[in-house]
PDB file of C-alpha atoms in Angstrom:
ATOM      1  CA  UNK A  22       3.645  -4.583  15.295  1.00  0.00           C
ATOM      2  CA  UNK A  23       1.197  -1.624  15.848  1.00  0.00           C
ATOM      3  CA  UNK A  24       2.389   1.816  15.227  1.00  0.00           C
ATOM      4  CA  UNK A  25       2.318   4.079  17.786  1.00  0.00           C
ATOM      5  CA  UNK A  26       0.531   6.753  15.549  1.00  0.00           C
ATOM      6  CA  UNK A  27       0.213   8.171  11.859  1.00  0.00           C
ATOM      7  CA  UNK A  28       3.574   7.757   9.909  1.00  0.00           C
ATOM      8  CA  UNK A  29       3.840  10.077   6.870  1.00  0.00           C
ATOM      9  CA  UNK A  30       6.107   9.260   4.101  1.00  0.00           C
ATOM     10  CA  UNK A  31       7.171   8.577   0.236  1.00  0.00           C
ATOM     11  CA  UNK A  32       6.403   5.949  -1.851  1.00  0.00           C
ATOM     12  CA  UNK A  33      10.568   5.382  -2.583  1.00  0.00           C
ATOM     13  CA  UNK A  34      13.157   7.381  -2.088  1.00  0.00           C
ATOM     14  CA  UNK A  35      12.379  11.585  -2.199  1.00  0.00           C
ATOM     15  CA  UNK A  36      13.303  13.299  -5.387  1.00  0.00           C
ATOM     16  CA  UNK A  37      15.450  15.649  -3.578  1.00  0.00           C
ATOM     17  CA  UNK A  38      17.416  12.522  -2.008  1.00  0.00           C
ATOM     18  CA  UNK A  39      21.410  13.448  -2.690  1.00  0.00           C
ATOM     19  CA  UNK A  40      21.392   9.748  -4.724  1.00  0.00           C
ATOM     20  CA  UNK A  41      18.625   7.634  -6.020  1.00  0.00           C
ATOM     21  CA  UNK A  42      19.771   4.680  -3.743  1.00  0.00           C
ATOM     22  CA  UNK A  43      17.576   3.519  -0.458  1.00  0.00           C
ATOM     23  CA  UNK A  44      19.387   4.236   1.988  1.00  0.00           C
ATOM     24  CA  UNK A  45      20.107   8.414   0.693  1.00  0.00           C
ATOM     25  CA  UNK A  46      16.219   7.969   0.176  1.00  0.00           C
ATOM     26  CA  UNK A  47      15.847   7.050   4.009  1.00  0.00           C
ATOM     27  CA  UNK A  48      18.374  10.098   5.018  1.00  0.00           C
ATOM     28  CA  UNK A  49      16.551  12.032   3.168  1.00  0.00           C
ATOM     29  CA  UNK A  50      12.920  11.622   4.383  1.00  0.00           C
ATOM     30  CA  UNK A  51      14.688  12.038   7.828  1.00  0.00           C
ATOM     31  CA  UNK A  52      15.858  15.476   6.981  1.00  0.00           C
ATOM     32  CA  UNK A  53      12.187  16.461   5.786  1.00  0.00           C
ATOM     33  CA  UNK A  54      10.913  15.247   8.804  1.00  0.00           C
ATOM     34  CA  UNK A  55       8.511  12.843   7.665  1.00  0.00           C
ATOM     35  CA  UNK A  56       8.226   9.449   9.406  1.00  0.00           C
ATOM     36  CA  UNK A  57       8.291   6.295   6.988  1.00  0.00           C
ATOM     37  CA  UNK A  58       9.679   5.142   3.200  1.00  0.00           C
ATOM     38  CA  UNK A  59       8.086   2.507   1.132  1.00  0.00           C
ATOM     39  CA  UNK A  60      10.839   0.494  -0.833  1.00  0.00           C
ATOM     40  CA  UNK A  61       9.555   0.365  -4.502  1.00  0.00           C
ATOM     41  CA  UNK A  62      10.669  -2.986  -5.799  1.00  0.00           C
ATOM     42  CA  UNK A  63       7.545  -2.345  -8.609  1.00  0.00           C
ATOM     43  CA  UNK A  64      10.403  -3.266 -11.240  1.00  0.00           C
ATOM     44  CA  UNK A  65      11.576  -6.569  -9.686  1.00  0.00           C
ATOM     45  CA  UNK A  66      13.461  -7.508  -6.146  1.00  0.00           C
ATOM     46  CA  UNK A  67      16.846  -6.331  -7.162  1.00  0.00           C
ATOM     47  CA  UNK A  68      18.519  -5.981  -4.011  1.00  0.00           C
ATOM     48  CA  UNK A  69      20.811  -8.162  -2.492  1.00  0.00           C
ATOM     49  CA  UNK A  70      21.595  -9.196   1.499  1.00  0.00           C
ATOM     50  CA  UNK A  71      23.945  -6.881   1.850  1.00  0.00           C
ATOM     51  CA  UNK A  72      22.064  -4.363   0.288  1.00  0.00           C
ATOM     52  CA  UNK A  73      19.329  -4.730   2.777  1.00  0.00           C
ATOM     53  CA  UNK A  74      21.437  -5.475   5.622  1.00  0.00           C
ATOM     54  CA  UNK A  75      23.163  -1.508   4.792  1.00  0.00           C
ATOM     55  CA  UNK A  76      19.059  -0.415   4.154  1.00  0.00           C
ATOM     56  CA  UNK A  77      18.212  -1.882   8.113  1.00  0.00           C
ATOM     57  CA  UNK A  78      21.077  -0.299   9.053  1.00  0.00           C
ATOM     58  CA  UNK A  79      20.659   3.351   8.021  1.00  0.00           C
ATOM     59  CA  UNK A  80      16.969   3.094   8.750  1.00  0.00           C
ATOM     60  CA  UNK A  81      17.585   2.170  12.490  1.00  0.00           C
ATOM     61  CA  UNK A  82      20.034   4.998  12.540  1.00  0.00           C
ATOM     62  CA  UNK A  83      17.479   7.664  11.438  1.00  0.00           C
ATOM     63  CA  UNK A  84      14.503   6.046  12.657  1.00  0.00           C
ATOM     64  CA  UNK A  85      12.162   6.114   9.967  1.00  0.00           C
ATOM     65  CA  UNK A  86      10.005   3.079   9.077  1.00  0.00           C
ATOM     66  CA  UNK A  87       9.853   1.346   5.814  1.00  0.00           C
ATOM     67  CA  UNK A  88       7.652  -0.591   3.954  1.00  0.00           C
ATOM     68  CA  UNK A  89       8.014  -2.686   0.330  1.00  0.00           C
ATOM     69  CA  UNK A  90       5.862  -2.313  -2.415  1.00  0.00           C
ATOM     70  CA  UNK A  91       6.157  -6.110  -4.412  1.00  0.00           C
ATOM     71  CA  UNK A  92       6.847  -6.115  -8.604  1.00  0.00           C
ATOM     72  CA  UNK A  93       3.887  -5.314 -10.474  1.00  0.00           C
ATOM     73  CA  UNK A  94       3.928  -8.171 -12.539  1.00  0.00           C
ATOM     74  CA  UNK A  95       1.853 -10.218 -10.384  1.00  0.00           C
ATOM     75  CA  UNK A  96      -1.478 -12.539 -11.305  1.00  0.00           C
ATOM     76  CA  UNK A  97      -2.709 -14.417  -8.719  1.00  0.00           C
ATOM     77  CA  UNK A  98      -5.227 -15.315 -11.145  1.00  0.00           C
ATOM     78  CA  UNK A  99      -3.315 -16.773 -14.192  1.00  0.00           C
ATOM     79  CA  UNK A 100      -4.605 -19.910 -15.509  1.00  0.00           C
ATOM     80  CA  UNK A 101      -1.012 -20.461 -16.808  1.00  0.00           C
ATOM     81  CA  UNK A 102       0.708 -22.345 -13.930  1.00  0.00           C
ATOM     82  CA  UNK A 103       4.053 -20.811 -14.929  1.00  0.00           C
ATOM     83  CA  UNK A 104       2.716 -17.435 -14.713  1.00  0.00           C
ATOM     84  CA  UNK A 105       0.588 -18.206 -11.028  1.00  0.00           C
ATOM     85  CA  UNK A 106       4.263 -19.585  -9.742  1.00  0.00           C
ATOM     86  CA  UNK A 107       6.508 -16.548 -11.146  1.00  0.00           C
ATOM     87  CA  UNK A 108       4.008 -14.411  -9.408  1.00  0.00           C
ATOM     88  CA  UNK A 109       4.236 -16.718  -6.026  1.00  0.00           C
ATOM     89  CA  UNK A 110       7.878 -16.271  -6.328  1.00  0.00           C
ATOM     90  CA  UNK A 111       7.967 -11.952  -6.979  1.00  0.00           C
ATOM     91  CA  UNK A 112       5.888 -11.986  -3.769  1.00  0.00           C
ATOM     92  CA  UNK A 113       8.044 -14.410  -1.628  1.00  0.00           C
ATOM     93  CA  UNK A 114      11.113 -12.231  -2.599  1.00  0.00           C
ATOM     94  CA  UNK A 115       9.740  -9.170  -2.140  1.00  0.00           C
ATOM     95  CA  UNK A 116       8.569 -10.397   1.342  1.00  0.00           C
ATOM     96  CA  UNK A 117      11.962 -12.078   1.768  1.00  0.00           C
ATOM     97  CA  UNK A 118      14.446  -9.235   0.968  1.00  0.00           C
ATOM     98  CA  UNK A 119      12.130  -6.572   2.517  1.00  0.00           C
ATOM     99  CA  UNK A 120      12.260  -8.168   6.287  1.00  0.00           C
ATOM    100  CA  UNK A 121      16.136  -8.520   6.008  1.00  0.00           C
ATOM    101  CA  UNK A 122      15.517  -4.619   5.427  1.00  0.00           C
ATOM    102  CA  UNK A 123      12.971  -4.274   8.293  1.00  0.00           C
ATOM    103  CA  UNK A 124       9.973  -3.755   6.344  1.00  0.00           C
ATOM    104  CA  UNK A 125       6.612  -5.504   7.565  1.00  0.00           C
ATOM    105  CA  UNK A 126       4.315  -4.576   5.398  1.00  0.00           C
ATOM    106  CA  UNK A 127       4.426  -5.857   1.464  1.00  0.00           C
ATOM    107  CA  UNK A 128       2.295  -4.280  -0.499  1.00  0.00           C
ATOM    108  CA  UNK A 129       1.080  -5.818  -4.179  1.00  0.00           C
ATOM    109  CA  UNK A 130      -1.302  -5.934  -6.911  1.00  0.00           C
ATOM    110  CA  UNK A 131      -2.968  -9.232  -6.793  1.00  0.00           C
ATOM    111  CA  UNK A 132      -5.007 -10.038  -9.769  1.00  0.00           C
ATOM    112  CA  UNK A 133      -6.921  -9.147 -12.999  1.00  0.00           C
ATOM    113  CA  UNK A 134     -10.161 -10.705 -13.243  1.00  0.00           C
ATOM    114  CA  UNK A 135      -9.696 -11.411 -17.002  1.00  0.00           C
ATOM    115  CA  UNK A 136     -12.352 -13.201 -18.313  1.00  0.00           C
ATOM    116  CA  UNK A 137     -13.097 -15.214 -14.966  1.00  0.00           C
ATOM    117  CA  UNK A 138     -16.031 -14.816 -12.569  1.00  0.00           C
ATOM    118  CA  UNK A 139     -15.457 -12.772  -9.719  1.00  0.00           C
ATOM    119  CA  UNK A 140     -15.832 -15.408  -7.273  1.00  0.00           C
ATOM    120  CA  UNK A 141     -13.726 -17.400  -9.220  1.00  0.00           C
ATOM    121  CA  UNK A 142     -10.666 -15.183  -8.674  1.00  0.00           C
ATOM    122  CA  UNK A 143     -11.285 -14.166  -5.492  1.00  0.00           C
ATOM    123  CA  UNK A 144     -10.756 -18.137  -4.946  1.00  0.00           C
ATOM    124  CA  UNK A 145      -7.503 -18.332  -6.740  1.00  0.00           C
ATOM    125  CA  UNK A 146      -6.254 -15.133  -5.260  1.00  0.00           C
ATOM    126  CA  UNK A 147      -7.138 -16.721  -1.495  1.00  0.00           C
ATOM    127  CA  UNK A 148      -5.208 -19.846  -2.189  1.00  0.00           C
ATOM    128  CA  UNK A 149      -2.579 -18.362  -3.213  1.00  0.00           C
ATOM    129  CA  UNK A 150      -2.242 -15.721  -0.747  1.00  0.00           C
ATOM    130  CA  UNK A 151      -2.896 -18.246   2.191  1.00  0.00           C
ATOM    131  CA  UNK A 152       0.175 -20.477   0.797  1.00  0.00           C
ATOM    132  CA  UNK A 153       2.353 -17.666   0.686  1.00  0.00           C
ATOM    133  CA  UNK A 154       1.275 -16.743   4.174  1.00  0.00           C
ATOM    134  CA  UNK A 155       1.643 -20.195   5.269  1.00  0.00           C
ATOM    135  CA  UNK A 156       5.640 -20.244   3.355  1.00  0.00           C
ATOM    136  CA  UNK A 157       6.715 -16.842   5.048  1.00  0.00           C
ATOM    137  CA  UNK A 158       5.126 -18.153   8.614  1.00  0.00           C
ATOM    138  CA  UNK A 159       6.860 -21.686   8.367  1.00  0.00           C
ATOM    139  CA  UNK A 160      10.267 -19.566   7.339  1.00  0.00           C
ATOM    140  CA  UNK A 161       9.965 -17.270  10.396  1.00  0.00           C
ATOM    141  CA  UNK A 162       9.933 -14.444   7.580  1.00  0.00           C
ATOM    142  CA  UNK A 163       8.087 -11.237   9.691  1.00  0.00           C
ATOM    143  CA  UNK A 164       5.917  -9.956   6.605  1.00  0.00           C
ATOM    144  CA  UNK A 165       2.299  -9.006   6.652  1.00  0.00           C
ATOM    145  CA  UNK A 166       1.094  -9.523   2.851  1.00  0.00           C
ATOM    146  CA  UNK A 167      -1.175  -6.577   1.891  1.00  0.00           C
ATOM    147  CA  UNK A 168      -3.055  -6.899  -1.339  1.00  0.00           C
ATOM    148  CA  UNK A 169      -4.342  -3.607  -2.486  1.00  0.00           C
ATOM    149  CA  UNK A 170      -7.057  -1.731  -3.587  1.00  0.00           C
ATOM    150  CA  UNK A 171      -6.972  -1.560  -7.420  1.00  0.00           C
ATOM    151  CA  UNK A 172      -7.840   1.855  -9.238  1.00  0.00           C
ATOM    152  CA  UNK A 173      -9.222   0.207 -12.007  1.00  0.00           C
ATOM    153  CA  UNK A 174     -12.184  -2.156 -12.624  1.00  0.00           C
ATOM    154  CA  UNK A 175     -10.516  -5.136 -14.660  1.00  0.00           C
ATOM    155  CA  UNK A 176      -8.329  -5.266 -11.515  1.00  0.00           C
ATOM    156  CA  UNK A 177      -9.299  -7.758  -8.951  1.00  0.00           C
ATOM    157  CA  UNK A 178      -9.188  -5.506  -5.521  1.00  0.00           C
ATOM    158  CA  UNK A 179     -12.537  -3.647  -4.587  1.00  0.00           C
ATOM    159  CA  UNK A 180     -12.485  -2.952  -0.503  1.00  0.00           C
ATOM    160  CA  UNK A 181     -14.820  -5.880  -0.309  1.00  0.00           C
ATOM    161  CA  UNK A 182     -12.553  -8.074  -1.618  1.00  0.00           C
ATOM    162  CA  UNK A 183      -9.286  -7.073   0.264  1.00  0.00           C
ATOM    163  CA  UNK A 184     -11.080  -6.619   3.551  1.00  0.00           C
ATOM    164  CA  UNK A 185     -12.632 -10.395   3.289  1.00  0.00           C
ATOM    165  CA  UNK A 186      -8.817 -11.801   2.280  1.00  0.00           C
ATOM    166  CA  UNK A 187      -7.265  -9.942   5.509  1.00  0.00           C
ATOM    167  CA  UNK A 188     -10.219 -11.373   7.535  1.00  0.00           C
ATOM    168  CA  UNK A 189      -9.729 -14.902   5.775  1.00  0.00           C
ATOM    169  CA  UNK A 190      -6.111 -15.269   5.966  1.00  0.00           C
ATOM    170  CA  UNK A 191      -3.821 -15.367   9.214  1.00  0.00           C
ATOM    171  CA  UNK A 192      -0.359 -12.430   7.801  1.00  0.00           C
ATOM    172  CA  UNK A 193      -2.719 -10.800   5.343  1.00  0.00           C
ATOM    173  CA  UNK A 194      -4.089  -7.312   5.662  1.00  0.00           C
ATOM    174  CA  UNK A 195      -5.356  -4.806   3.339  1.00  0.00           C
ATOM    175  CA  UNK A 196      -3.774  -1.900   1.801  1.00  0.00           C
ATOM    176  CA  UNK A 197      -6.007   0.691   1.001  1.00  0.00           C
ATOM    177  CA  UNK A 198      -5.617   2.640  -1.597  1.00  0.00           C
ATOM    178  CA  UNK A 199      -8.084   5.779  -1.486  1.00  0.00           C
ATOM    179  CA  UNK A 200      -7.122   7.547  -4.629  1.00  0.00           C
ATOM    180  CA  UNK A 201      -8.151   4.119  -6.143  1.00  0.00           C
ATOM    181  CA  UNK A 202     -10.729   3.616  -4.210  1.00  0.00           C
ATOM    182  CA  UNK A 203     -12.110   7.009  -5.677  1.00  0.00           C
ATOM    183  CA  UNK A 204     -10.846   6.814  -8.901  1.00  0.00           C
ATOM    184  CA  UNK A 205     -12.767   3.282  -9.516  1.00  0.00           C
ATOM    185  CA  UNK A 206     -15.984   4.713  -9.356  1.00  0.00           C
ATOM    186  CA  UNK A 207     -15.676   8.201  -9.307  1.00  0.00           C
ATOM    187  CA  UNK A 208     -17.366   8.101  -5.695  1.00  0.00           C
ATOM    188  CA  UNK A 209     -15.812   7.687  -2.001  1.00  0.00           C
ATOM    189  CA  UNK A 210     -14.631  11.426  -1.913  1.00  0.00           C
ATOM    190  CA  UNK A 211     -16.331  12.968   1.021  1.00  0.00           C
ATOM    191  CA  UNK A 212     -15.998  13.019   4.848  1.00  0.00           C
ATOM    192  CA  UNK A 213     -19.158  10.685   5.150  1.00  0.00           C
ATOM    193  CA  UNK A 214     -17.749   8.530   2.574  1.00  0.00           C
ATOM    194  CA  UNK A 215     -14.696   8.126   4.343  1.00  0.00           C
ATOM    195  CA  UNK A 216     -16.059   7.470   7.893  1.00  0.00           C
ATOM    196  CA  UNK A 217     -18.004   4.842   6.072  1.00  0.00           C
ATOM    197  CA  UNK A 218     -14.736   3.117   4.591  1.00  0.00           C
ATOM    198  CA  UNK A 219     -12.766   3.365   8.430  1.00  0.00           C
ATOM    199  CA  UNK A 220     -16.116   1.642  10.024  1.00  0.00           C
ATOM    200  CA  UNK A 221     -16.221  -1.351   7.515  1.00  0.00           C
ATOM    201  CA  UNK A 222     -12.667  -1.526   8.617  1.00  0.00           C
ATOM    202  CA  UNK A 223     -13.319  -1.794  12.273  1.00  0.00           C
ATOM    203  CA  UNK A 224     -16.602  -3.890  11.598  1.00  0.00           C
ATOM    204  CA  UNK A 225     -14.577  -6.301   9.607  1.00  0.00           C
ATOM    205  CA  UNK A 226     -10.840  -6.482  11.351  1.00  0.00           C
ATOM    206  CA  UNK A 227     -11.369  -4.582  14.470  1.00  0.00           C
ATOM    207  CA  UNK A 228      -9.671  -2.026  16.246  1.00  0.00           C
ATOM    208  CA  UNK A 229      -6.582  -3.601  15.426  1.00  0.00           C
ATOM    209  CA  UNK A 230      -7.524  -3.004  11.674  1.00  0.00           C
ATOM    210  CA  UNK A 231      -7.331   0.621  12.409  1.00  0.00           C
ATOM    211  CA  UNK A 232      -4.103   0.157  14.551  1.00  0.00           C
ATOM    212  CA  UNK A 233      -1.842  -1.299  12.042  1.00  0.00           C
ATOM    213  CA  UNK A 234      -3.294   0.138   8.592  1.00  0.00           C
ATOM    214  CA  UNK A 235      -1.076   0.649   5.438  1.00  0.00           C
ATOM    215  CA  UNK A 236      -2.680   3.425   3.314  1.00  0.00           C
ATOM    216  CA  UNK A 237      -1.847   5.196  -0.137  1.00  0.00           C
ATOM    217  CA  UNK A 238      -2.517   8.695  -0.925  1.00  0.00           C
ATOM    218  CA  UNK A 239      -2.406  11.123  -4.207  1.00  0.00           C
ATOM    219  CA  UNK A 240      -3.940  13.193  -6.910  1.00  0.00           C
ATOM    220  CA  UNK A 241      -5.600  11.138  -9.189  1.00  0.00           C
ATOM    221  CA  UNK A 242      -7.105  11.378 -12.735  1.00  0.00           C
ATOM    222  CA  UNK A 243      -9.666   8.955 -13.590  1.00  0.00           C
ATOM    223  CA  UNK A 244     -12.494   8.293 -16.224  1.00  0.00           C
ATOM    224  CA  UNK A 245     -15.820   5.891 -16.163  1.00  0.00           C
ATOM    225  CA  UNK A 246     -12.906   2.695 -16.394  1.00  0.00           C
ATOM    226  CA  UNK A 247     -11.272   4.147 -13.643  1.00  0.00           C
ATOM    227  CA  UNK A 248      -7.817   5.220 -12.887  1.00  0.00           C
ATOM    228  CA  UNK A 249      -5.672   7.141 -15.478  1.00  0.00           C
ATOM    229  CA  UNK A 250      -2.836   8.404 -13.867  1.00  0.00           C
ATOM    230  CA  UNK A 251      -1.372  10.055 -10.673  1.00  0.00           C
ATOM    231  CA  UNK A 252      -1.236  13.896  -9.967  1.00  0.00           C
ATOM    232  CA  UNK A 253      -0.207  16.080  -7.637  1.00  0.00           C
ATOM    233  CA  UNK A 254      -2.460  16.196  -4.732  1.00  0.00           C
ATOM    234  CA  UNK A 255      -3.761  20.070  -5.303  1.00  0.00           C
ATOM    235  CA  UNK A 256      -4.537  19.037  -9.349  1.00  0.00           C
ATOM    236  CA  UNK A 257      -7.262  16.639  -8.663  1.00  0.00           C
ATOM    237  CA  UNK A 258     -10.075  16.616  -6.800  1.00  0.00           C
ATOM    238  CA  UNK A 259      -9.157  14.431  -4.420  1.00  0.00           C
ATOM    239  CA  UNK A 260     -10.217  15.377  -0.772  1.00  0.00           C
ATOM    240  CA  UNK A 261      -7.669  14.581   1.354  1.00  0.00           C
ATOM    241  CA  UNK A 262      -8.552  17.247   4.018  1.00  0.00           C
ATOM    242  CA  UNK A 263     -11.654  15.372   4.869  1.00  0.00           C
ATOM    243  CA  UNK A 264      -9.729  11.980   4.749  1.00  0.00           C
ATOM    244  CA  UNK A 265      -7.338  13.315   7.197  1.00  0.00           C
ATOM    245  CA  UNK A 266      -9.824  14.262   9.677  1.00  0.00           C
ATOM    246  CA  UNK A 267     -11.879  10.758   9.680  1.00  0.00           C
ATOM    247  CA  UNK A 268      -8.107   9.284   9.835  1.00  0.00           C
ATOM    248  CA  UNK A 269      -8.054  11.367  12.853  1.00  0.00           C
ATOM    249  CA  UNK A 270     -11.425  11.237  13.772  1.00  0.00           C
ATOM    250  CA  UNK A 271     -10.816   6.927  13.704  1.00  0.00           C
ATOM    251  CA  UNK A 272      -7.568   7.626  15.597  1.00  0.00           C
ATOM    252  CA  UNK A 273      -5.819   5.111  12.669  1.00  0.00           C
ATOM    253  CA  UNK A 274      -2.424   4.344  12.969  1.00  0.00           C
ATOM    254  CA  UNK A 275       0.196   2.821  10.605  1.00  0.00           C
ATOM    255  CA  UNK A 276       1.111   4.378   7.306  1.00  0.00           C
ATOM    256  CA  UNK A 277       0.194   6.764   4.859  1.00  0.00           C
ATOM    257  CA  UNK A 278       2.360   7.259   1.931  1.00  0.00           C
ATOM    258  CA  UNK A 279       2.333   9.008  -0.211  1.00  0.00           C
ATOM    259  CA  UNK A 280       2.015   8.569  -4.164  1.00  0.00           C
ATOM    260  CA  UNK A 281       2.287  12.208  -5.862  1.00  0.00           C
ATOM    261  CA  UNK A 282       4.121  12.565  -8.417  1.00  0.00           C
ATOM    262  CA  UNK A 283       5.774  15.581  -6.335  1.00  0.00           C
ATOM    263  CA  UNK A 284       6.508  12.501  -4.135  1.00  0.00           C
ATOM    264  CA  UNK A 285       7.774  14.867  -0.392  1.00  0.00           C
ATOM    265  CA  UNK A 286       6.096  17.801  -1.525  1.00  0.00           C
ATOM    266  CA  UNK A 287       2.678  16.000  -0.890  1.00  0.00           C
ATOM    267  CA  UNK A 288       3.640  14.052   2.041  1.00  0.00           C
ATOM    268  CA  UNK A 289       4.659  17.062   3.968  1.00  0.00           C
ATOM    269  CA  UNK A 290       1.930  18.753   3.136  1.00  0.00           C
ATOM    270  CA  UNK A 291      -0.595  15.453   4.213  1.00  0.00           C
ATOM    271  CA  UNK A 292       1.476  15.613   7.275  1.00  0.00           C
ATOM    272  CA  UNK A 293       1.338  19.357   7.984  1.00  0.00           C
ATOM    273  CA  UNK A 294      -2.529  19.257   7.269  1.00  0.00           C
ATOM    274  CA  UNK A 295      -2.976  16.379   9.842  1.00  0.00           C
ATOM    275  CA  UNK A 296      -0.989  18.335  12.637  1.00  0.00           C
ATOM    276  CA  UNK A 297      -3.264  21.471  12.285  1.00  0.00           C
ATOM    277  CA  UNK A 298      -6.377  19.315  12.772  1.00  0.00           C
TER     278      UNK A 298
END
């Protein structure tokens, strides 16, 4: 499913929500008038059927589209079996639970490159991925499985890497990150830079990439190993302005939440600047 344009929204539920639950989250972004929620199940899947049967419910009702973000504790590169299948499993849930709530999109962290070569992991992190795929296709389970890029360098998930897995691997696409990207090496921060990202896109998945992309936005702190933490949008130097206008510029579509710690502050104000361009 493409979107039919540039959905702004909060990575979970607004901190101005009347509860902390999803569906009050959902209400809630409806009210601000932004467009989209991502479900943060970064702590584990913990909802139930019926919880995401209530979830599809209210989000139909108000219209706004979600998104899941999968547990972080996920290595697709584990040389511990154990560890590769618990990861397997976060990711099948998260995928599972999230399309009973009408979520598409599952966002995760794939994989530290720990002491392997980075070929290496980008072959575990492939096989894995692809059986997954393979799992949620054969279980007529709707979810696109979006590995994202990683603020840090020990974390498997450069824009090279995610781009080749989407192009790889029927039900995978990337999520890009581009406080991350920025972050990781300091660079990517102009309009120029920006364009350049959106074209290796297009070069790489096609138009469609652009059509259907799931993207991340905040303030971010960083050093020479890369990200620190998360700020509010006007506290860092990130550049959003210019990203919005090669978003616009690229006419991309899909989702860009956002990951401020002022959560619907910053996503109203990404929306608002994207309106006036």
């Amino acid at each position: 499913m493409s979107a039919e344009k540039l959905f702004f929204g909060t990575a979970g539920v607004p901190k101005s929500a009347k509860a902390s639950n999803s569906p009050a989250g959902i209400e809630r972004v409806r009210e601000l008038g932004l467009d989209c929620m991502e479900l943060e199940f970064v702590q584990g899947v913990r909802m139930s059927e019926k919880g995401a049967g209530n979830v599809l419910e209210t989000s139909r009702k108000e219209n706004i589209a979600l998104s899941v973000h999968a547990p972080y504790y996920i290595n697709l590169n584990s040389p511990e079996e154990e560890k590769l299948q618990a990861s397997m499993e976060r990711i099948y849930q998260a995928a599972r639970i999230g399309s009973l709530c009408g979520a598409e999109s599952i966002v995760l962290h794939a994989a530290f490159y720990q002491k392997s070569n980075k070929q290496a992991v980008y072959e575990n992190v492939s096989k894995a991925l692809g059986e997954l795929a393979e799992q949620l296709q054969a279980e007529n389970i709707p979810a696109v499985l979006r590995p994202e890029t990683m603020g840090k360098r020990t974390q498997f998930g450069t824009l090279e890497e995610v781009l080749a897995l989407s192009e790889e691997i029927e039900g995978v696409m990337p999520c890009l990150d581009f406080s991350h990207i920025h972050a990781r090496e300091g660079k990517e921060n102009s309009y120029p830079e920006f364009t350049a990202i959106l074209s290796k896109v297009e070069e790489t998945l096609g138009k469609d990439g652009l059509a259907n992309m799931h993207m991340h936005i905040s303030g971010i702190e960083y050093n020479r190993n890369g990200e620190k933490r998360h700020l509010v949008l006007k506290e860092s130097d990130f550049n959003y302005p210019e990203l919005l206008k090669a978003l616009k510029e690229f006419e991309v579509k899909g989702f860009a939440i956002c990951e401020s710690p002022n959560l619907e502050e910053d996503a109203l104000l990404l929306k608002k600047t994207y309106m006036e361009l």
